[in-house]
Amino acid sequence: MKEITKDLLREISEWNGEFKGAYNIREDGACVGRVSSKNIRIESKKDQPGLEIFIAANTKGETVSIPACVTHGDVDDLVYNDFYVGENADVVIVAGCGIHTETGEPARHNGIHRFILGKNSKVKYLEKHIGTGHGTGLKSIDPVTEAELDENSVLEMDTAQIGGVDRTLRKTAAKLGAGAKLLIRERILTEKDQTAKTEFCVELNGKDSGVDLISRSVARDNSHQGYHSVIIGNAPCTGHSECDAIISENGKVDAAPELHAHDTDAALIHEAAIGKIAGEQILKLRTLGMTEQEAEATIIDGFLS
Amino acid sequence: MLKLENISWSTPDGTPVLKDLNLEVPDGKSVVLTGPNGGGKTTLAKIIAGIYKQDNGKIYFDGRDITEVDITERAKMGISFAFQQPVRFKGITVQKLLELAAGKKLERDVTCDILSKVGLCAGEYVNREVNATLSGGEIKRIEIATVLARNSKLTVFDEPEAGIDLWSFTNLIHTFEEMRKSMDGTIIIISHQERILKIADEIAIVADGRIKMSGAADDMMKSLAENKSIIGRCSKQEALF
Ligand SMILES: Nc1ncnc2c1ncn2[C@@H]1O[C@H](COP(=O)(O)OP(=O)(O)OP(=O)(O)O)[C@@H](O)[C@H]1O
Ligand SMILES: [Mg+2]
């Protein structure tokens, strides 16, 4: 494993020389380390690049990590990872991607993740994306996530991309069965000339299914972000989405939430707020002894925490 | 000592609010500013904190001319201000905000101590975000806690009683009394509440952009009782007596 990969791993996952539990480390499109556990089996796909991850029914408290790193320019990595989560399992999946370039050539990682959650299973999915290095080549991360949640399963997604990535197109789609719950917490910070687009499509198909989608974004400098969410209530269900954005300098944010209530007992709500940091917030922190710059950094830090 | 000399301030559209106002607050004293709504109390507090910049006049603090000193620097010199309308922050917890205010990490028992002074139980609040889910009274009490955490030479409280329930109010009065006894610091409280007027060393009435009358609290309470018209158009007069 390259030193750059180690640096990236420390940033994007809890790696400190080793992983707890099952893992697979992907470096520039190749596998540089894999360990399965008794309950979590990781296998290479036969027909496509990527992995099949089988989590046995009733597995409790285990973690599986599948970070991907791109360490130089002129790489276009495409990977398909499928997760099969057994009934009643309760696990943590740590994904994440780091891209490093020192040259003018572009580097891209495109991870396509599918989650099939069995009845009553519970998954916490953590994903952190970063870009590092002084290369001028565009660093792109384009994740696609598809999830199918069977009865009473819970998927909690916590994703963060705090700067460094030049181009991002994130697509997240989910279908929920009866009683299933999906919680998404996404944080994106773009700066310089970066762009990030995020698209969500959640179908609430089962009775009492629910989604809570919270997106926080900060667009600074000349960066541009787009947010598009579609929540479709096909059954008695609850849906809530919240898009909160702070813009500074010439940052731009487009937000387009869509709600489709296709059942009279579908209760769907959307909240959106885009604007500069409130002047009052900066004033308050300055009265605590902070400079204007320190106040802004503190507000943004908190907002994206 | 804090000294304001011939302070005037007009709104951006030119309406005069503070008119040649003079005020002296000696060290270690508690001064209550009261007076009619719109009289200029909050404006005066913002001038002291450096949030508004006076059009004319001079401000001295601790023997130094701070007329041109900005908010951050004044805060560092030991001026604290609890806002009449507290500000909310998404994603910042009560613990974090108190630490930002104190300028250092705070142990749990210290946070607990500060929060109990405003009648909040630390266990329930330290990890709450200072966001819109906090009630009006809760956020107000957290605002007060942030300035208590700073332990400044001069603290200005802008209507600390507003929105606070009776039980917490008693607690708060107690806290002010403690501050007055234990601190050599100075407190300025803007208030319409008789119970707060009673703990003052001095009372000043701000009306129509000026200090209309000021003096030792006992004397002032008497004059106020005898002559309600001093307050003039004070719409919250009933709250005073
Ligand atoms: N930034 C501003 N822009 C315009 N007008 C302002 C501004 N700040 C204060 N004012 C006006 O100045 C006057 C004094 O306001 P201030 O808030 O100081 O009153 P106050 O004495 O604190 O009143 P209250 O008892 O209601 O809190 C009011 O008429 C207010 O509308
Ligand atoms: Mg006021």
Coordinates of C-alpha atoms and ligand atoms in Angstrom, one line a residue:
Chain A
M1 CA 0.0 0.0 0.0
K2 CA 1.3 3.5 -0.9
E3 CA 2.0 6.1 1.7
I4 CA -0.5 8.4 0.0
T5 CA -3.1 5.7 0.4
K6 CA -2.3 5.5 4.1
D7 CA -2.7 9.3 4.5
L8 CA -6.0 9.2 2.7
L9 CA -7.3 6.3 4.8
R10 CA -6.6 8.2 8.0
E11 CA -8.7 11.0 6.6
I12 CA -11.7 9.1 5.2
S13 CA -12.0 6.2 7.7
E14 CA -11.0 5.3 11.2
W15 CA -7.8 3.7 9.9
N16 CA -4.8 3.9 12.2
G17 CA -2.6 1.2 10.7
E18 CA -5.4 -1.4 10.8
F19 CA -9.1 -1.8 10.5
K20 CA -11.5 -3.1 13.0
G21 CA -13.6 -5.9 11.5
A22 CA -13.9 -6.9 7.9
Y23 CA -12.4 -4.7 5.2
N24 CA -11.3 -4.2 1.6
I25 CA -9.0 -1.4 0.5
R26 CA -9.1 -0.3 -3.1
E27 CA -6.1 1.6 -4.4
D28 CA -6.1 3.0 -8.0
G29 CA -8.6 0.4 -9.1
A30 CA -6.9 -2.6 -7.4
C31 CA -7.4 -4.4 -4.2
V32 CA -4.5 -4.0 -1.7
G33 CA -6.0 -5.7 1.3
R34 CA -9.0 -7.7 2.2
V35 CA -10.2 -9.5 5.3
S36 CA -13.6 -11.2 5.8
S37 CA -15.0 -12.0 9.2
K38 CA -17.1 -14.9 10.3
N39 CA -20.3 -13.0 9.7
I40 CA -19.2 -10.6 6.9
R41 CA -17.9 -12.2 3.7
I42 CA -16.3 -10.0 1.0
E43 CA -15.9 -11.4 -2.5
S44 CA -14.9 -10.0 -5.9
K45 CA -17.6 -9.7 -8.4
K46 CA -17.3 -12.1 -11.4
D47 CA -18.7 -10.0 -14.2
Q48 CA -17.8 -6.4 -13.1
P49 CA -15.2 -4.6 -11.1
G50 CA -16.2 -4.5 -7.5
L51 CA -17.3 -6.4 -4.5
E52 CA -20.2 -8.5 -3.1
I53 CA -20.5 -8.1 0.6
F54 CA -22.6 -10.6 2.4
I55 CA -23.6 -9.7 6.0
A56 CA -25.1 -12.7 7.8
A57 CA -28.5 -12.5 9.4
N58 CA -28.4 -11.5 13.1
T59 CA -24.8 -10.1 12.9
K60 CA -24.6 -7.5 15.6
G61 CA -22.2 -4.7 16.3
E62 CA -19.7 -5.4 13.5
T63 CA -18.1 -2.9 11.1
V64 CA -17.1 -3.4 7.5
S65 CA -14.8 -0.9 5.8
I66 CA -14.5 -0.5 2.1
P67 CA -12.5 2.6 1.4
A68 CA -11.3 3.5 -2.1
C69 CA -8.3 5.7 -2.9
V70 CA -7.0 7.2 -6.1
T71 CA -3.4 8.3 -5.6
H72 CA -2.5 10.0 -8.9
G73 CA -3.8 11.6 -12.0
D74 CA -5.0 9.8 -15.2
V75 CA -7.1 7.3 -13.3
D76 CA -10.8 6.7 -14.0
D77 CA -11.9 4.1 -11.5
L78 CA -15.3 2.6 -11.7
V79 CA -16.5 0.1 -9.1
Y80 CA -19.8 -1.7 -8.3
N81 CA -20.2 -2.8 -4.7
D82 CA -23.2 -4.7 -3.6
F83 CA -24.2 -5.2 0.1
Y84 CA -26.5 -7.9 1.1
V85 CA -27.6 -7.3 4.7
G86 CA -29.2 -10.3 6.4
E87 CA -32.3 -10.1 8.5
N88 CA -31.9 -8.5 12.0
A89 CA -28.3 -7.6 11.4
D90 CA -27.1 -4.4 13.0
V91 CA -23.9 -3.2 11.4
V92 CA -21.8 -0.2 10.5
I93 CA -20.5 0.2 6.9
V94 CA -17.6 2.7 6.4
A95 CA -17.1 3.7 2.8
G96 CA -15.3 6.8 1.7
C97 CA -13.1 7.9 -1.1
G98 CA -9.9 9.9 -1.2
I99 CA -8.4 11.3 -4.4
H100 CA -4.8 12.7 -4.6
T101 CA -3.2 14.2 -7.6
E102 CA 0.1 16.1 -8.2
T103 CA -0.2 16.4 -12.0
G104 CA -2.4 18.1 -14.5
E105 CA -4.2 14.9 -15.4
P106 CA -7.7 14.3 -14.1
A107 CA -8.6 11.6 -11.6
R108 CA -12.0 10.1 -11.0
H109 CA -13.7 7.6 -8.7
N110 CA -17.1 6.4 -9.5
G111 CA -18.5 4.1 -6.9
I112 CA -21.8 2.4 -7.4
H113 CA -23.2 1.0 -4.2
R114 CA -26.2 -1.1 -3.8
F115 CA -27.7 -2.0 -0.5
I116 CA -30.2 -4.7 0.0
L117 CA -31.4 -4.6 3.5
G118 CA -33.2 -7.6 4.9
K119 CA -36.2 -7.4 7.3
N120 CA -35.5 -5.6 10.6
S121 CA -31.9 -5.0 9.7
K122 CA -30.1 -1.8 10.7
V123 CA -27.2 -0.2 8.9
K124 CA -25.2 2.9 9.6
Y125 CA -23.4 4.0 6.6
L126 CA -20.6 6.5 6.9
E127 CA -19.0 8.0 3.9
K128 CA -16.4 10.7 3.7
H129 CA -14.9 12.1 0.5
I130 CA -11.8 14.2 0.2
G131 CA -9.4 15.5 -2.4
T132 CA -5.8 16.3 -1.7
G133 CA -2.6 17.2 -3.5
H134 CA -1.5 20.1 -5.6
G135 CA -2.3 18.7 -9.0
T136 CA -4.4 20.9 -11.3
G137 CA -6.1 17.9 -12.9
L138 CA -9.8 17.8 -12.0
K139 CA -10.6 15.5 -9.1
S140 CA -14.0 14.0 -9.4
I141 CA -16.1 11.7 -7.2
D142 CA -19.4 10.5 -8.6
P143 CA -21.1 8.2 -6.2
V144 CA -24.3 6.3 -7.0
T145 CA -26.2 4.7 -4.1
E146 CA -29.2 2.5 -4.5
A147 CA -30.9 1.1 -1.6
E148 CA -33.8 -1.3 -1.1
L149 CA -35.1 -1.4 2.4
D150 CA -37.2 -4.4 3.4
E151 CA -39.8 -4.3 6.2
N152 CA -38.8 -2.4 9.3
S153 CA -35.2 -2.0 8.2
V154 CA -33.3 1.1 9.0
L155 CA -30.6 2.8 6.9
E156 CA -28.8 5.7 8.3
M157 CA -26.5 7.4 5.9
D158 CA -24.0 10.0 7.0
T159 CA -22.0 11.5 4.2
A160 CA -19.6 14.3 4.1
Q161 CA -17.5 16.0 1.4
I162 CA -15.7 19.0 2.9
G163 CA -13.7 20.6 0.1
G164 CA -10.9 19.4 -2.2
V165 CA -13.1 17.6 -4.8
D166 CA -13.5 19.6 -8.0
R167 CA -16.5 17.8 -9.5
T168 CA -19.2 15.7 -7.9
L169 CA -22.4 14.2 -9.0
R170 CA -24.1 12.3 -6.3
K171 CA -27.1 10.1 -7.0
T172 CA -29.0 8.4 -4.2
A173 CA -32.1 6.4 -4.8
A174 CA -34.0 4.3 -2.3
K175 CA -37.2 2.2 -2.1
L176 CA -38.7 1.6 1.3
G177 CA -41.0 -1.3 2.4
A178 CA -43.4 -1.2 5.3
G179 CA -42.1 0.3 8.5
A180 CA -38.7 1.0 6.9
K181 CA -36.8 4.1 7.8
L182 CA -34.2 6.0 5.9
L183 CA -32.2 8.8 7.5
I184 CA -29.8 10.8 5.3
R185 CA -27.4 13.4 6.6
E186 CA -25.3 15.0 3.9
R187 CA -22.8 17.7 4.2
I188 CA -21.0 19.3 1.3
L189 CA -18.5 22.2 1.2
T190 CA -17.4 23.5 -2.1
E191 CA -14.8 26.2 -2.7
K192 CA -12.8 27.7 -5.6
D193 CA -14.3 26.6 -8.9
Q194 CA -15.7 23.4 -7.6
T195 CA -19.2 22.1 -8.5
A196 CA -21.3 19.5 -6.6
K197 CA -24.6 18.2 -7.6
T198 CA -26.7 16.0 -5.5
E199 CA -29.8 14.1 -6.5
F200 CA -32.1 12.1 -4.2
C201 CA -35.0 9.9 -5.2
V202 CA -36.9 8.2 -2.4
E203 CA -39.9 6.0 -2.9
L204 CA -41.9 5.3 0.2
N205 CA -43.8 2.2 -0.9
G206 CA -44.7 0.5 2.4
K207 CA -47.1 1.5 5.1
D208 CA -45.5 3.6 7.8
S209 CA -42.2 4.0 6.0
G210 CA -40.4 7.2 6.5
V211 CA -37.5 9.3 5.3
D212 CA -35.7 12.1 6.9
L213 CA -33.3 13.8 4.5
I214 CA -31.1 16.6 5.8
S215 CA -28.7 18.4 3.6
R216 CA -26.3 21.1 4.7
S217 CA -24.1 22.8 2.2
V218 CA -21.7 25.6 2.1
A219 CA -20.7 27.1 -1.3
R220 CA -17.8 29.6 -1.2
D221 CA -15.7 31.4 -3.7
N222 CA -16.9 30.7 -7.3
S223 CA -18.3 27.2 -6.4
H224 CA -21.7 26.0 -7.5
Q225 CA -24.0 23.5 -5.9
G226 CA -27.2 21.9 -7.0
Y227 CA -29.7 20.0 -4.8
H228 CA -32.6 18.1 -6.2
S229 CA -34.7 15.8 -4.1
V230 CA -37.7 13.8 -5.0
I231 CA -39.7 12.1 -2.4
I232 CA -42.6 10.0 -3.5
G233 CA -45.2 8.8 -1.0
N234 CA -47.0 5.8 -2.4
A235 CA -48.4 4.7 1.0
P236 CA -49.3 6.1 4.4
C237 CA -45.8 7.4 5.2
T238 CA -43.8 10.4 6.4
G239 CA -41.2 12.3 4.5
H240 CA -39.2 15.2 5.5
S241 CA -36.4 16.9 3.7
E242 CA -34.4 19.9 4.7
C243 CA -31.9 21.7 2.5
D244 CA -29.9 24.4 4.3
A245 CA -27.2 26.2 2.5
I246 CA -24.8 29.0 3.3
I247 CA -23.3 30.9 0.4
S248 CA -20.3 33.2 0.6
E249 CA -18.3 35.3 -1.9
N250 CA -19.7 34.3 -5.3
G251 CA -21.0 30.9 -4.3
K252 CA -24.2 29.7 -5.9
V253 CA -26.7 27.2 -4.8
D254 CA -29.7 25.9 -6.7
A255 CA -32.3 23.9 -4.7
A256 CA -35.2 22.1 -6.2
P257 CA -37.2 19.9 -3.8
E258 CA -40.0 17.8 -5.1
L259 CA -42.7 16.1 -3.1
H260 CA -45.1 13.7 -4.6
A261 CA -48.0 12.5 -2.4
H262 CA -49.6 9.6 -4.1
D263 CA -51.5 8.4 -1.1
T264 CA -54.0 10.5 1.0
D265 CA -52.1 9.5 4.2
A266 CA -48.7 10.5 2.9
A267 CA -47.4 13.4 5.0
L268 CA -44.5 15.1 3.3
I269 CA -42.7 18.2 4.3
H270 CA -39.8 20.2 2.8
E271 CA -37.8 23.0 4.3
A272 CA -35.2 25.0 2.5
A273 CA -33.1 28.0 3.5
I274 CA -30.3 29.5 1.5
G275 CA -28.4 32.6 2.4
K276 CA -25.3 34.3 3.7
I277 CA -24.2 33.7 7.3
A278 CA -26.5 35.9 9.4
G279 CA -24.7 39.1 10.4
E280 CA -26.1 38.7 13.9
Q281 CA -24.3 35.4 14.3
I282 CA -21.0 37.0 13.4
L283 CA -21.7 39.9 15.8
K284 CA -22.5 37.5 18.6
L285 CA -19.3 35.6 18.2
R286 CA -17.3 38.7 17.9
T287 CA -18.7 39.9 21.3
L288 CA -17.1 36.6 22.6
G289 CA -13.7 37.8 21.4
M290 CA -13.5 36.2 18.0
T291 CA -12.4 38.0 14.9
E292 CA -14.8 38.1 11.9
Q293 CA -12.8 35.4 10.2
E294 CA -12.7 33.2 13.2
A295 CA -16.5 33.7 13.7
E296 CA -17.2 32.7 10.1
A297 CA -15.1 29.6 10.4
T298 CA -16.8 28.6 13.6
I299 CA -20.2 29.1 12.2
I300 CA -19.4 27.0 9.1
D301 CA -17.7 24.3 11.2
G302 CA -20.7 24.0 13.4
F303 CA -23.1 24.1 10.5
L304 CA -21.3 21.2 8.8
S305 CA -20.7 19.2 11.9
Chain B
M1 CA -14.7 52.6 34.9
L2 CA -16.9 53.0 31.9
K3 CA -17.5 56.5 30.7
L4 CA -19.6 57.7 27.7
E5 CA -19.3 61.3 26.7
N6 CA -21.7 63.1 24.4
I7 CA -22.7 60.0 22.5
S8 CA -25.1 60.4 19.6
W9 CA -26.3 57.9 17.1
S10 CA -28.8 58.1 14.3
T11 CA -30.5 55.3 12.4
P12 CA -29.2 54.6 8.8
D13 CA -32.1 56.8 7.5
G14 CA -31.0 59.7 9.8
T15 CA -33.5 59.5 12.7
P16 CA -31.6 60.5 15.9
V17 CA -31.8 57.8 18.5
L18 CA -29.1 58.7 21.1
K19 CA -28.8 62.4 21.7
D20 CA -25.7 63.7 23.3
L21 CA -25.9 61.0 26.0
N22 CA -23.5 60.9 29.0
L23 CA -23.1 58.1 31.4
E24 CA -20.5 57.0 34.0
V25 CA -20.4 53.6 35.5
P26 CA -18.0 53.1 38.4
D27 CA -16.1 49.9 38.8
G28 CA -17.7 47.2 40.9
K29 CA -21.2 48.7 40.7
S30 CA -24.4 47.3 39.4
V31 CA -26.3 49.8 37.3
V32 CA -29.8 49.2 36.0
L33 CA -30.9 51.1 32.9
T34 CA -34.6 51.4 32.6
G35 CA -37.1 53.5 30.6
P36 CA -39.7 53.5 27.9
N37 CA -39.7 51.1 25.0
G38 CA -37.7 52.6 22.1
G39 CA -35.9 55.0 24.5
G40 CA -32.5 53.9 23.3
K41 CA -31.4 51.3 25.9
T42 CA -30.4 48.5 23.5
T43 CA -28.8 51.0 21.2
L44 CA -26.7 52.3 24.1
A45 CA -25.7 48.7 25.0
K46 CA -24.7 48.1 21.4
I47 CA -22.6 51.3 21.4
I48 CA -20.9 50.0 24.5
A49 CA -20.2 46.6 22.9
G50 CA -19.0 48.2 19.7
I51 CA -21.8 46.7 17.6
Y52 CA -23.0 50.2 16.6
K53 CA -20.5 53.0 16.0
Q54 CA -21.5 56.3 17.5
D55 CA -21.7 59.3 15.2
N56 CA -20.2 61.6 17.8
G57 CA -18.8 61.3 21.3
K58 CA -16.1 59.4 23.2
I59 CA -16.1 56.1 25.1
Y60 CA -13.5 55.3 27.9
F61 CA -13.1 52.0 29.5
D62 CA -10.5 51.2 32.2
G63 CA -8.8 54.5 31.6
R64 CA -8.4 53.8 27.9
D65 CA -10.1 55.7 25.0
I66 CA -11.9 52.9 23.2
T67 CA -13.9 55.1 20.9
E68 CA -12.3 53.5 17.8
V69 CA -11.8 50.0 19.2
D70 CA -13.8 47.3 17.5
I71 CA -16.2 44.6 18.9
T72 CA -13.6 41.9 19.0
E73 CA -11.0 44.0 20.8
R74 CA -13.5 45.3 23.3
A75 CA -14.6 41.8 24.1
K76 CA -11.0 40.9 24.7
M77 CA -10.6 43.9 27.0
G78 CA -13.4 42.5 29.1
I79 CA -16.7 43.8 27.8
S80 CA -19.5 41.2 27.5
F81 CA -23.0 41.7 26.2
A82 CA -26.0 39.4 26.6
F83 CA -28.3 40.2 23.7
Q84 CA -32.0 41.1 24.2
Q85 CA -32.7 38.8 21.2
P86 CA -30.3 35.9 21.4
V87 CA -28.8 34.5 18.2
R88 CA -29.2 30.8 17.3
F89 CA -26.5 28.6 15.7
K90 CA -27.2 25.4 13.8
G91 CA -24.9 22.7 14.7
I92 CA -23.2 24.4 17.6
T93 CA -24.0 22.7 21.0
V94 CA -24.6 24.5 24.2
Q95 CA -21.3 23.1 25.5
K96 CA -19.4 24.3 22.5
L97 CA -20.9 27.8 22.7
L98 CA -20.0 28.1 26.4
E99 CA -16.5 27.0 25.5
L100 CA -16.3 29.6 22.8
A101 CA -17.5 32.2 25.3
A102 CA -15.0 31.1 28.0
G103 CA -12.2 30.9 25.4
K104 CA -11.2 27.4 26.7
K105 CA -12.4 23.9 27.1
L106 CA -14.7 23.5 30.0
E107 CA -15.0 20.5 32.3
R108 CA -18.5 19.1 32.8
D109 CA -18.8 20.4 36.3
V110 CA -17.9 23.9 35.2
T111 CA -20.5 23.9 32.5
C112 CA -23.0 22.5 35.0
D113 CA -22.2 25.3 37.4
I114 CA -22.7 28.0 34.8
L115 CA -25.9 26.5 33.5
S116 CA -27.4 26.0 37.0
K117 CA -27.0 29.8 37.6
V118 CA -29.6 30.3 34.9
G119 CA -31.7 27.5 36.1
L120 CA -30.8 24.9 33.5
C121 CA -29.8 21.4 34.1
A122 CA -26.6 20.7 32.3
G123 CA -27.4 17.0 31.6
E124 CA -30.3 18.0 29.5
Y125 CA -28.7 20.8 27.6
V126 CA -25.0 20.5 27.0
N127 CA -25.4 18.4 23.9
R128 CA -28.4 20.3 22.6
E129 CA -27.8 22.5 19.5
V130 CA -28.3 26.2 20.0
N131 CA -30.9 26.1 17.2
A132 CA -34.5 26.8 16.6
T133 CA -35.7 23.9 18.7
L134 CA -34.8 25.7 21.9
S135 CA -37.7 27.6 23.4
G136 CA -37.6 31.3 23.9
G137 CA -36.9 31.1 27.6
E138 CA -34.3 28.4 27.1
I139 CA -32.3 30.3 24.5
K140 CA -32.5 33.4 26.6
R141 CA -31.0 31.6 29.6
I142 CA -28.3 30.1 27.4
E143 CA -27.5 33.6 26.2
I144 CA -27.0 34.8 29.8
A145 CA -24.9 31.7 30.5
T146 CA -22.5 32.6 27.7
V147 CA -21.7 35.9 29.2
L148 CA -21.5 34.4 32.7
A149 CA -18.9 32.0 31.3
R150 CA -16.8 34.9 30.3
N151 CA -16.5 36.4 33.8
S152 CA -15.8 39.8 32.3
K153 CA -14.9 43.1 33.9
L154 CA -18.0 44.6 32.5
T155 CA -21.1 42.7 31.6
V156 CA -24.2 44.2 30.0
F157 CA -27.4 42.3 30.2
D158 CA -30.2 43.4 27.9
E159 CA -33.6 42.5 29.5
P160 CA -32.4 39.3 31.0
E161 CA -35.8 38.7 32.5
A162 CA -37.7 38.6 29.2
G163 CA -39.4 35.3 28.6
I164 CA -38.0 33.7 31.8
D165 CA -40.3 31.8 34.1
L166 CA -40.8 32.9 37.7
W167 CA -38.8 30.2 39.2
S168 CA -35.8 30.8 37.0
F169 CA -36.2 34.5 37.5
T170 CA -35.7 34.2 41.2
N171 CA -32.6 32.1 40.4
L172 CA -31.4 34.8 38.1
I173 CA -31.8 37.6 40.6
H174 CA -29.9 35.4 43.0
T175 CA -27.1 35.1 40.4
F176 CA -27.0 38.8 39.9
E177 CA -26.7 39.4 43.6
E178 CA -23.9 36.9 43.8
M179 CA -22.1 38.6 41.0
R180 CA -22.5 41.9 42.7
K181 CA -21.1 40.5 46.0
S182 CA -18.3 38.4 44.6
M183 CA -17.1 40.1 41.5
D184 CA -15.1 43.3 41.4
G185 CA -16.6 43.4 37.9
T186 CA -19.3 45.9 36.9
I187 CA -22.7 44.9 35.7
I188 CA -25.2 47.0 33.6
I189 CA -28.6 45.5 33.5
I190 CA -31.3 46.8 31.2
S191 CA -34.6 46.0 32.7
H192 CA -38.2 46.9 33.3
Q193 CA -38.6 44.7 36.4
E194 CA -38.9 46.1 39.9
R195 CA -37.1 43.2 41.4
I196 CA -34.1 43.9 39.2
L197 CA -34.2 47.6 40.0
K198 CA -34.1 46.6 43.7
I199 CA -30.7 44.9 43.4
A200 CA -29.1 47.9 41.7
D201 CA -26.5 50.2 43.3
E202 CA -27.6 52.9 40.8
I203 CA -30.5 53.4 38.5
A204 CA -30.5 55.4 35.3
I205 CA -33.5 56.3 33.2
V206 CA -33.0 56.3 29.5
A207 CA -35.7 58.1 27.6
D208 CA -35.7 59.8 24.3
G209 CA -32.1 59.0 23.7
R210 CA -30.8 60.6 26.9
I211 CA -30.1 59.8 30.5
K212 CA -33.2 61.5 31.8
M213 CA -32.3 60.9 35.5
S214 CA -29.9 58.8 37.4
G215 CA -28.7 58.3 41.0
A216 CA -28.4 55.9 43.9
A217 CA -30.9 53.1 43.7
D218 CA -32.7 54.0 46.9
D219 CA -33.2 57.6 46.0
M220 CA -34.3 56.7 42.5
M221 CA -36.8 54.1 43.7
K222 CA -38.4 56.8 45.9
S223 CA -38.5 59.4 43.1
L224 CA -40.0 56.8 40.8
A225 CA -42.7 55.9 43.3
E226 CA -43.6 59.5 43.9
N227 CA -43.5 60.6 40.4
K228 CA -44.5 58.1 37.8
S229 CA -44.5 60.7 35.1
I230 CA -40.7 60.6 35.1
I231 CA -41.0 57.6 32.9
G232 CA -43.3 59.6 30.7
R233 CA -44.6 57.4 27.9
C234 CA -43.3 54.2 29.4
S235 CA -45.7 51.5 28.1
K236 CA -44.4 49.0 30.5
Q237 CA -45.0 51.2 33.6
E238 CA -47.2 48.6 35.3
A239 CA -44.2 46.2 35.2
L240 CA -42.3 48.7 37.4
F241 CA -44.7 48.9 40.2
Ligands
LIG1 N1 -30.5 49.4 13.3 C1 -31.6 50.2 13.4 N2 -32.3 50.7 12.3 C2 -33.3 51.5 12.5 N3 -33.8 51.9 13.7 C3 -33.2 51.4 14.8 C4 -32.1 50.6 14.7 N4 -31.7 50.3 16.0 C5 -32.5 50.9 16.8 N5 -33.5 51.6 16.1 C6 -34.5 52.5 16.6 O1 -34.0 53.2 17.7 C7 -35.0 53.4 18.8 C8 -34.4 52.9 20.1 O2 -34.3 51.5 20.0 P1 -33.8 50.6 21.2 O3 -33.8 49.2 20.7 O4 -32.5 51.1 21.6 O5 -34.9 50.8 22.3 P2 -35.0 50.2 23.8 O6 -34.9 51.3 24.7 O7 -34.0 49.1 23.9 O8 -36.5 49.6 23.8 P3 -37.1 48.3 24.4 O9 -37.4 48.6 25.8 O10 -38.4 48.1 23.7 O11 -36.2 47.2 24.3 C9 -36.2 52.6 18.3 O12 -37.1 53.5 17.7 C10 -35.7 51.7 17.2 O13 -36.6 51.4 16.3
MG2 MG -34.2 47.0 24.0

